[in-house]
Amino acid sequence: MARLTAPRNDLRLTIGVSEQLEDALQDLLVGLTRTLPRVTLTARIGASEHIAARTAEQETDVAVIIGHARGERSRSLGSLQLAWYAHDAASLAPGRSIPMVLPAEPCNTRTHIVSALDRQGVPWHVAYEGPDLAGLRAATRAGLGVIGLLANSGEKWNLTPVPAGMLPFHPGPVPVSFIYAPGTPPDVVEAAFLVARTALRQFPLVEEPVEAPRSAA
């Protein structure tokens, strides 16, 4: 009752979330509301690079993005497993160029997938590319090609996992980071970081050592 009836202070918190992690947004917002009941929340979803830039410019206070932790206001959240999805896996003939459904640049997930394909020497070509996740999912369901998405997320959108062995290698994990803007209160940073780690456990999270909390600059 005290939490529900307490007057709100003037603290507003804007959280940014990579579009690739939108399935975790509800858990993030619920967790933050419970942990910081007197804070007014706003959420933004977009490409990790854009969210990171907005956070550096203090347009976003805290954010969860795809990519390695870099800089003093960035902390690793571990890595999340990717998986291949396609409308018709039987059409992926061995040795042929793989039709890929890819996010438009710049995109850390795209960079990861393309680098992995090239390292393996796998022939591939762009069958579809677009700026938003809804279009990428639609293109995959239409049978245009293969998409690399977070494991356990594709089935929700009626995407079919590619059976093991149908493609020459696994897409592997992508790093996920928590970042925050200059001037964000240290207690808010720590609370949001812990909520983010919990929210990401719905995906196959590969744990990594996380350094001791830093003070917000």
Short mmCIF file of N, CA, C and O in Angstrom, two decimals, residues 86-88 91-92 98-101 125-129 135-147:
data_model
loop_
_atom_site.label_atom_id
_atom_site.label_comp_id
_atom_site.label_asym_id
_atom_site.label_seq_id
_atom_site.Cartn_x
_atom_site.Cartn_y
_atom_site.Cartn_z
N ALA A 86 13.60 -20.49 -40.67
CA ALA A 86 13.24 -20.41 -42.09
C ALA A 86 11.84 -20.96 -42.27
O ALA A 86 11.35 -21.74 -41.45
N HIS A 87 11.18 -20.57 -43.35
CA HIS A 87 9.84 -21.08 -43.64
C HIS A 87 9.90 -22.53 -44.09
O HIS A 87 9.08 -23.35 -43.68
N ASP A 88 10.88 -22.84 -44.92
CA ASP A 88 10.99 -24.20 -45.47
C ASP A 88 12.45 -24.61 -45.46
O ASP A 88 13.20 -24.32 -46.40
N SER A 91 14.23 -26.59 -48.37
CA SER A 91 14.66 -25.92 -49.60
C SER A 91 16.13 -25.49 -49.55
O SER A 91 16.66 -25.02 -50.55
N LEU A 92 16.77 -25.64 -48.40
CA LEU A 92 18.16 -25.22 -48.24
C LEU A 92 19.09 -26.35 -48.70
O LEU A 92 19.54 -27.18 -47.92
N ILE A 98 23.16 -19.54 -49.53
CA ILE A 98 22.07 -19.44 -48.58
C ILE A 98 21.38 -18.08 -48.73
O ILE A 98 22.04 -17.04 -48.61
N PRO A 99 20.07 -18.06 -48.97
CA PRO A 99 19.36 -16.77 -49.02
C PRO A 99 19.17 -16.25 -47.60
O PRO A 99 18.57 -16.91 -46.76
N MET A 100 19.69 -15.07 -47.32
CA MET A 100 19.66 -14.54 -45.96
C MET A 100 18.68 -13.37 -45.83
O MET A 100 18.61 -12.51 -46.70
N VAL A 101 17.95 -13.37 -44.74
CA VAL A 101 17.10 -12.25 -44.36
C VAL A 101 17.86 -11.49 -43.27
O VAL A 101 18.09 -12.01 -42.18
N HIS A 125 23.77 -15.00 -49.94
CA HIS A 125 23.38 -13.77 -50.61
C HIS A 125 22.20 -13.15 -49.86
O HIS A 125 21.49 -13.83 -49.11
N VAL A 126 22.01 -11.86 -50.04
CA VAL A 126 20.91 -11.15 -49.37
C VAL A 126 19.63 -11.40 -50.16
O VAL A 126 19.51 -11.03 -51.32
N ALA A 127 18.67 -12.03 -49.49
CA ALA A 127 17.36 -12.25 -50.11
C ALA A 127 16.39 -11.14 -49.71
O ALA A 127 15.47 -10.81 -50.46
N TYR A 128 16.61 -10.58 -48.53
CA TYR A 128 15.78 -9.48 -48.06
C TYR A 128 16.54 -8.76 -46.96
O TYR A 128 17.21 -9.39 -46.14
N GLU A 129 16.45 -7.44 -46.96
CA GLU A 129 16.96 -6.67 -45.84
C GLU A 129 16.00 -5.52 -45.56
O GLU A 129 15.39 -4.98 -46.48
N GLY A 135 9.19 -6.55 -40.44
CA GLY A 135 9.39 -6.85 -41.85
C GLY A 135 10.30 -8.06 -42.06
O GLY A 135 10.07 -8.87 -42.97
N LEU A 136 11.31 -8.19 -41.22
CA LEU A 136 12.22 -9.34 -41.33
C LEU A 136 11.48 -10.64 -41.04
O LEU A 136 11.67 -11.65 -41.73
N ARG A 137 10.64 -10.62 -40.02
CA ARG A 137 9.87 -11.82 -39.70
C ARG A 137 8.91 -12.16 -40.82
O ARG A 137 8.74 -13.33 -41.18
N ALA A 138 8.25 -11.14 -41.37
CA ALA A 138 7.30 -11.37 -42.46
C ALA A 138 8.00 -11.96 -43.68
O ALA A 138 7.48 -12.88 -44.33
N ALA A 139 9.18 -11.45 -44.00
CA ALA A 139 9.94 -11.97 -45.15
C ALA A 139 10.33 -13.42 -44.93
O ALA A 139 10.30 -14.23 -45.87
N THR A 140 10.68 -13.76 -43.69
CA THR A 140 11.05 -15.15 -43.39
C THR A 140 9.83 -16.06 -43.50
O THR A 140 9.91 -17.15 -44.09
N ARG A 141 8.70 -15.63 -42.96
CA ARG A 141 7.47 -16.43 -43.06
C ARG A 141 7.03 -16.60 -44.51
O ARG A 141 6.42 -17.60 -44.87
N ALA A 142 7.35 -15.61 -45.35
CA ALA A 142 7.00 -15.70 -46.77
C ALA A 142 7.93 -16.62 -47.54
O ALA A 142 7.72 -16.84 -48.74
N GLY A 143 8.96 -17.13 -46.88
CA GLY A 143 9.86 -18.08 -47.53
C GLY A 143 11.00 -17.46 -48.30
O GLY A 143 11.63 -18.13 -49.13
N LEU A 144 11.32 -16.19 -48.03
CA LEU A 144 12.38 -15.53 -48.78
C LEU A 144 13.78 -16.01 -48.38
O LEU A 144 14.71 -15.91 -49.17
N GLY A 145 13.93 -16.47 -47.16
CA GLY A 145 15.27 -16.90 -46.76
C GLY A 145 15.37 -17.28 -45.30
O GLY A 145 14.36 -17.51 -44.62
N VAL A 146 16.61 -17.29 -44.81
CA VAL A 146 16.95 -17.70 -43.45
C VAL A 146 17.25 -16.46 -42.62
O VAL A 146 17.92 -15.53 -43.09
N ILE A 147 16.78 -16.48 -41.38
CA ILE A 147 17.06 -15.37 -40.47
C ILE A 147 17.73 -15.90 -39.21
O ILE A 147 17.45 -17.03 -38.77
#
